Short mmCIF file of N, CA, C and O and ligand atoms in Angstrom, two decimals:
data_model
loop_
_atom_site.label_atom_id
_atom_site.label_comp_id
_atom_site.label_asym_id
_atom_site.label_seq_id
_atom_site.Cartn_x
_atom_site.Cartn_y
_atom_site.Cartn_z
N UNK A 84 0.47 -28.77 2.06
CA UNK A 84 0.77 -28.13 0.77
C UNK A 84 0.72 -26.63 0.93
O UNK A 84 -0.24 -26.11 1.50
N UNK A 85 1.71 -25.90 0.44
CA UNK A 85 2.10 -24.66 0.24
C UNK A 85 1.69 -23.61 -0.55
O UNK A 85 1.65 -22.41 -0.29
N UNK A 86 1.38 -24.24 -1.61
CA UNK A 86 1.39 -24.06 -3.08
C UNK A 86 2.27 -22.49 -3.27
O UNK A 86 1.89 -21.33 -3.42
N UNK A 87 3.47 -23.09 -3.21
CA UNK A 87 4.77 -21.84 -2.94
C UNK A 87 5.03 -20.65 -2.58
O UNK A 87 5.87 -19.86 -3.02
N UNK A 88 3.94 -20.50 -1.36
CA UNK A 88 3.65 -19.49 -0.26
C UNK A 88 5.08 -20.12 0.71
O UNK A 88 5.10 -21.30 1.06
N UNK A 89 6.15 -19.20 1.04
CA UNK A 89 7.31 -19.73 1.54
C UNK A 89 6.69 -18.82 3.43
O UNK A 89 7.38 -19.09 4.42
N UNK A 90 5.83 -18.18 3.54
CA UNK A 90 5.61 -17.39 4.61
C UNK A 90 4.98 -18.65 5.30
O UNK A 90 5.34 -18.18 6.37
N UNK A 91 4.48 -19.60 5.59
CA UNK A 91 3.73 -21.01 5.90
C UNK A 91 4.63 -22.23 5.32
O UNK A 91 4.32 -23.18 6.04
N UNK A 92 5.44 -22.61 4.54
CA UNK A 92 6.29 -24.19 4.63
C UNK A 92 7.11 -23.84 3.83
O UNK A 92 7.39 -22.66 3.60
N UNK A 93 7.81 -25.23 3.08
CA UNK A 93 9.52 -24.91 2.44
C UNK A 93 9.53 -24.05 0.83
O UNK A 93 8.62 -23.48 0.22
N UNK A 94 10.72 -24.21 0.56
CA UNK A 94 11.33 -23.27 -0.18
C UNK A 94 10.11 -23.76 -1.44
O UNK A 94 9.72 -24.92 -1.55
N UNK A 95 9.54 -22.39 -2.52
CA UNK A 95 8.51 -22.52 -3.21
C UNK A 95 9.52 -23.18 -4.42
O UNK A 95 8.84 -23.41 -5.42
N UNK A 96 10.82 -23.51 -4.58
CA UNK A 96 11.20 -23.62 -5.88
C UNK A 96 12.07 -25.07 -5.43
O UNK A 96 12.12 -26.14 -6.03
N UNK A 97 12.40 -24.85 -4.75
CA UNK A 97 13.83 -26.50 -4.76
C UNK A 97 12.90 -27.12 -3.48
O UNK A 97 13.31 -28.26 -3.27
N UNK A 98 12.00 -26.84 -2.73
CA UNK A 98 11.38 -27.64 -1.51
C UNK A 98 12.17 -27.84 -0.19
O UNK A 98 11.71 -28.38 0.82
N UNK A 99 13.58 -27.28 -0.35
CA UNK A 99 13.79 -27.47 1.19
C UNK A 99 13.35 -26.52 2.24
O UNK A 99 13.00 -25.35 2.11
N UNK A 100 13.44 -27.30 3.37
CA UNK A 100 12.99 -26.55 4.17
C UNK A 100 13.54 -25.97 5.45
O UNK A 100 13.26 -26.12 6.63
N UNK A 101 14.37 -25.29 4.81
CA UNK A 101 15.16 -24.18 4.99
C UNK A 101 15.40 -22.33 4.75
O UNK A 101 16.43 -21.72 4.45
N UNK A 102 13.74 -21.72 5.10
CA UNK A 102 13.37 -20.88 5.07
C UNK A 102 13.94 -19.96 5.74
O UNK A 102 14.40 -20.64 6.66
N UNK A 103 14.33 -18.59 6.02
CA UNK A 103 14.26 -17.31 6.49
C UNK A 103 13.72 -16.49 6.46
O UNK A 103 13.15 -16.48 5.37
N UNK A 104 13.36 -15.26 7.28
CA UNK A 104 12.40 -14.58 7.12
C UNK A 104 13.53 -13.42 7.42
O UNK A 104 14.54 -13.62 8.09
N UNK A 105 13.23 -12.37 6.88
CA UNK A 105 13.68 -10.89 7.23
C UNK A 105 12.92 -9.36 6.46
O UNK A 105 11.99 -9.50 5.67
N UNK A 106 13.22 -8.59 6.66
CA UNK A 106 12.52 -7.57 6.12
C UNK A 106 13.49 -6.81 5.30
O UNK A 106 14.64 -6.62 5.71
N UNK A 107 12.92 -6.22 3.80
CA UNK A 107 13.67 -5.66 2.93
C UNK A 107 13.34 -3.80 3.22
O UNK A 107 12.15 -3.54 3.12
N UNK A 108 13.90 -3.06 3.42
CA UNK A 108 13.85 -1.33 3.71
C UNK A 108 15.60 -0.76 3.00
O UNK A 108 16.73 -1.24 2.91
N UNK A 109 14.99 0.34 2.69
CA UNK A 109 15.64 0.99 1.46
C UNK A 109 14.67 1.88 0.81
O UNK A 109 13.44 1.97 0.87
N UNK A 110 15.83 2.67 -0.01
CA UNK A 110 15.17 3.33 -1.11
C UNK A 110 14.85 3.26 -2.23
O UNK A 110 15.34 3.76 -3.24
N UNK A 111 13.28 2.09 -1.96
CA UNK A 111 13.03 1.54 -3.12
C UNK A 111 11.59 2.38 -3.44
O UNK A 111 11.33 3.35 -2.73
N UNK A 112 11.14 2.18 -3.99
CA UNK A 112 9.48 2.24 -4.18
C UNK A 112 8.65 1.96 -4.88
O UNK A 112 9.08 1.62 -5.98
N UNK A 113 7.04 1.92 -4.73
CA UNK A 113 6.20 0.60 -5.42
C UNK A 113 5.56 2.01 -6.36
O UNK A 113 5.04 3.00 -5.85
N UNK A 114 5.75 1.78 -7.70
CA UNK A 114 4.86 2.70 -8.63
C UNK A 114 4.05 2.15 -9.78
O UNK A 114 4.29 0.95 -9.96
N UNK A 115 3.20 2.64 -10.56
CA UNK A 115 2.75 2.57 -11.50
C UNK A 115 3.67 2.76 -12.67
O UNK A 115 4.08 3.92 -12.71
N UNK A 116 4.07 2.12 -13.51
CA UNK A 116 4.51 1.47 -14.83
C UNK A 116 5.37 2.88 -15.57
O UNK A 116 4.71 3.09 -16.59
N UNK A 117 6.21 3.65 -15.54
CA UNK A 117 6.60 5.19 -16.26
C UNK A 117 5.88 6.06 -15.25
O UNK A 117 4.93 6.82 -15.42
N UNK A 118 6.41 5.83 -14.43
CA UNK A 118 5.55 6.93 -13.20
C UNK A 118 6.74 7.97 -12.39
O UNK A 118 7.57 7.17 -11.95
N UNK A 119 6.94 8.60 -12.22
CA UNK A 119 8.31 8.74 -11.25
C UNK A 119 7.87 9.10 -9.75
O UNK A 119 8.65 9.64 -8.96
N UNK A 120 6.76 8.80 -9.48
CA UNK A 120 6.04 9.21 -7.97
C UNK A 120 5.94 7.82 -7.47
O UNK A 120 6.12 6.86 -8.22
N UNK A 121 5.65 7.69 -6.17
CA UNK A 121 5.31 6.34 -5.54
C UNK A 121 5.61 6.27 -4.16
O UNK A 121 6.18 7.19 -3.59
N UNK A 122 5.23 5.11 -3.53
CA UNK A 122 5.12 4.91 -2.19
C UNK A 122 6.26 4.20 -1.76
O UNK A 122 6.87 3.52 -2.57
N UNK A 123 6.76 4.30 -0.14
CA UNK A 123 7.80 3.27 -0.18
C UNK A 123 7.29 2.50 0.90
O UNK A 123 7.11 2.97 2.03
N UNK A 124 7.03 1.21 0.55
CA UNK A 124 6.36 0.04 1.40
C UNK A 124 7.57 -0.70 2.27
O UNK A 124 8.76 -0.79 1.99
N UNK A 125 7.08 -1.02 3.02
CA UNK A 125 8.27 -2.08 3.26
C UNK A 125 7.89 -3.64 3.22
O UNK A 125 6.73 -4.03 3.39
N UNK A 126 8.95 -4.48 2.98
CA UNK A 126 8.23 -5.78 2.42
C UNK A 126 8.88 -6.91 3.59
O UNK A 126 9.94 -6.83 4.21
N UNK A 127 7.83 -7.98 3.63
CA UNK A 127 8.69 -9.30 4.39
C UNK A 127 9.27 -9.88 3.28
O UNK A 127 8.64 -9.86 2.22
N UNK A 128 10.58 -10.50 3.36
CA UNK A 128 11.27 -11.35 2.96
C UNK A 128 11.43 -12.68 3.27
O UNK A 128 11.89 -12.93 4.39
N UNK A 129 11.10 -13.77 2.42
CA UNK A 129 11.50 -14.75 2.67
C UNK A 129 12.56 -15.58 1.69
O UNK A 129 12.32 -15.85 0.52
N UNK A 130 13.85 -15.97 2.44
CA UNK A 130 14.90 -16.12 1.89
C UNK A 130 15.07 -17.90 2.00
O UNK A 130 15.37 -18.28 3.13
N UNK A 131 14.92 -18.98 0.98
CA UNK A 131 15.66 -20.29 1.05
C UNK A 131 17.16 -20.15 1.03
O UNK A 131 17.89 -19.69 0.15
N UNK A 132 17.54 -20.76 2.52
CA UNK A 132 19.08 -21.41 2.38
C UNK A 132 19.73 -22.29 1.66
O UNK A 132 20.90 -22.66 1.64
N UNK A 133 18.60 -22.62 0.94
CA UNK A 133 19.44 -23.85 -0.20
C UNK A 133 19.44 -23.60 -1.51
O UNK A 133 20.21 -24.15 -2.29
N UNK A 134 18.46 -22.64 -1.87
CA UNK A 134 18.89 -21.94 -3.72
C UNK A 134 19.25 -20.71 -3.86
O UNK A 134 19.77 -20.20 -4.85
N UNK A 135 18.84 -20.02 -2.43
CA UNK A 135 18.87 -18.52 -3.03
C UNK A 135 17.22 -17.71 -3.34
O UNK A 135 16.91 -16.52 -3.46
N UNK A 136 16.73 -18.46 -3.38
CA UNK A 136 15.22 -18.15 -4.14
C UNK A 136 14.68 -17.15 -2.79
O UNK A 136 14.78 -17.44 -1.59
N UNK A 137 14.06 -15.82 -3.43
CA UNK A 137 13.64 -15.32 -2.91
C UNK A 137 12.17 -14.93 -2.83
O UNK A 137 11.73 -14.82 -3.97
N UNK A 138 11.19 -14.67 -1.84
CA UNK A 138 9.38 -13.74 -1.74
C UNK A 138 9.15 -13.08 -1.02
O UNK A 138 9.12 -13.41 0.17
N UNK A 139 8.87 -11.79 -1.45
CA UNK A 139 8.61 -10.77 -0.71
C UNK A 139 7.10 -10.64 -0.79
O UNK A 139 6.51 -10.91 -1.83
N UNK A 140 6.56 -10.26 0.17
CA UNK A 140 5.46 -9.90 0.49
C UNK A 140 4.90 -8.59 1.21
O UNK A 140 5.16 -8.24 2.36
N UNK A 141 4.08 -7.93 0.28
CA UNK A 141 4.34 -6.29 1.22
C UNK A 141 3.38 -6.15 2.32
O UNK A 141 2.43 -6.92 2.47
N UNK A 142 3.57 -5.35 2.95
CA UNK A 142 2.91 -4.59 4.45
C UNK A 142 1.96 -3.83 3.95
O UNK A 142 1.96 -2.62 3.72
N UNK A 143 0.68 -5.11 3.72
CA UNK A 143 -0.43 -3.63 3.44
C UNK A 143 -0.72 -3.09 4.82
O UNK A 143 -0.55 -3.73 5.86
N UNK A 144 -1.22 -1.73 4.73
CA UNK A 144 -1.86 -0.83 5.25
C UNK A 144 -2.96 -0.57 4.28
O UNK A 144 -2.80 -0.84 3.09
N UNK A 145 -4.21 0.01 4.78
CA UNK A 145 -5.38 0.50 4.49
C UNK A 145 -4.95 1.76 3.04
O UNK A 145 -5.47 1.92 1.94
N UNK A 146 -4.14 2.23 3.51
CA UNK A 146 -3.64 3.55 2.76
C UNK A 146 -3.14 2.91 1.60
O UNK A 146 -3.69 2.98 0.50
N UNK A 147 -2.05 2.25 1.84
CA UNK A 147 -1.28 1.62 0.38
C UNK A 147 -2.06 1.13 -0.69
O UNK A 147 -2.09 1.44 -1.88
N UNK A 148 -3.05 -0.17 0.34
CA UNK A 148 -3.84 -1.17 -0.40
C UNK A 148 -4.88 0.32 -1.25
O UNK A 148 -5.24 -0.19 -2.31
N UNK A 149 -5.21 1.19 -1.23
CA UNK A 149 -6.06 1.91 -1.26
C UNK A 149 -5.26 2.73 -2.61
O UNK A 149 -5.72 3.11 -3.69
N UNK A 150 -3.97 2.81 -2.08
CA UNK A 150 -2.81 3.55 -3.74
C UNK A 150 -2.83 2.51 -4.59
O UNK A 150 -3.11 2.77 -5.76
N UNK A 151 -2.60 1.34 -4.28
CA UNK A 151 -2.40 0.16 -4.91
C UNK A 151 -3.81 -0.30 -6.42
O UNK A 151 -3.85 -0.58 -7.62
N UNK A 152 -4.74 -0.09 -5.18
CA UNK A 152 -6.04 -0.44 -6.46
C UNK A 152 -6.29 1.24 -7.13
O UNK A 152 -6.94 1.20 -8.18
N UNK A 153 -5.91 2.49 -6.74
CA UNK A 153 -5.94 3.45 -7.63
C UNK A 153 -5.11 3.60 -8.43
O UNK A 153 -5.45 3.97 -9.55
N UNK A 154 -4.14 3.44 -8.24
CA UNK A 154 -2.79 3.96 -9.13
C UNK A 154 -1.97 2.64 -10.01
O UNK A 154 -1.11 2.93 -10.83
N UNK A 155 -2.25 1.54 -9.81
CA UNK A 155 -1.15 0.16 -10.30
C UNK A 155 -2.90 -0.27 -11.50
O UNK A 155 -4.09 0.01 -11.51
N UNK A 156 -1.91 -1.07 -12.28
CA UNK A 156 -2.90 -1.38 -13.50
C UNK A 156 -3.01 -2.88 -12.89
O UNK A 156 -1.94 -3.42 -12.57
N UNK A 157 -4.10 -3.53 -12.71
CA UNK A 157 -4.14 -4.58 -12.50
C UNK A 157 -4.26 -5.82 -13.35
O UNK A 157 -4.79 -5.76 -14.46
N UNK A 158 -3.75 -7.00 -12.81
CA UNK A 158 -4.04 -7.97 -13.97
C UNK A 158 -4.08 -9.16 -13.72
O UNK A 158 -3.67 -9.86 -12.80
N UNK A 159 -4.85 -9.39 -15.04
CA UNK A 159 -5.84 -10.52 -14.71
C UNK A 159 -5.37 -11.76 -14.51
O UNK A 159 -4.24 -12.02 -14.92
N UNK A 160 -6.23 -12.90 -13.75
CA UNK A 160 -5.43 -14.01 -13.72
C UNK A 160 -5.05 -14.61 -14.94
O UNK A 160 -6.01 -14.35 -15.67
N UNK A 161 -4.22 -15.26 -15.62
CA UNK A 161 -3.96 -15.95 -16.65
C UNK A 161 -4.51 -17.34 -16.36
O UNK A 161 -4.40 -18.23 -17.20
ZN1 ZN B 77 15.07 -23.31 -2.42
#
């Protein structure tokens, strides 16, 4: 069981298992909510061949994880 972590078994939404992995880079970046400053992370991608469904997962570093709990509003589990 997965529990729709696609980085470890199949696709988190339709179940096949037909995963890809690649990395997303660009000029994107991770900010706080009306912010116009921010970091640009780069993320793993994981892509299912059978819906389309996509999860990215970012590249912490010490530094980011460190912008991340100062600067992003966190929230709670539901
Ligand atoms: Zn799928």
């Amino acid at each position: 069981m997965t529990n729709g972590d696609m980085r470890n078994g199949p696709c988190g939404v339709c179940g096949a298992d037909e995963v890809y992995q690649g990395e997303f880079t660009g000029q994107v970046g991770l900010r706080p909510v009306g912010v116009t400053l921010g970091k640009r992370p780069v993320f793993d991608v994981y892509l299912c061949g059978a819906c389309g469904h996509a999860q990215w997962h970012l590249k912490l570093t010490p530094g980011l994880r460190s912008y991340i709990e100062r600067r992003l509003d966190r929230r709670p589990p539901r």
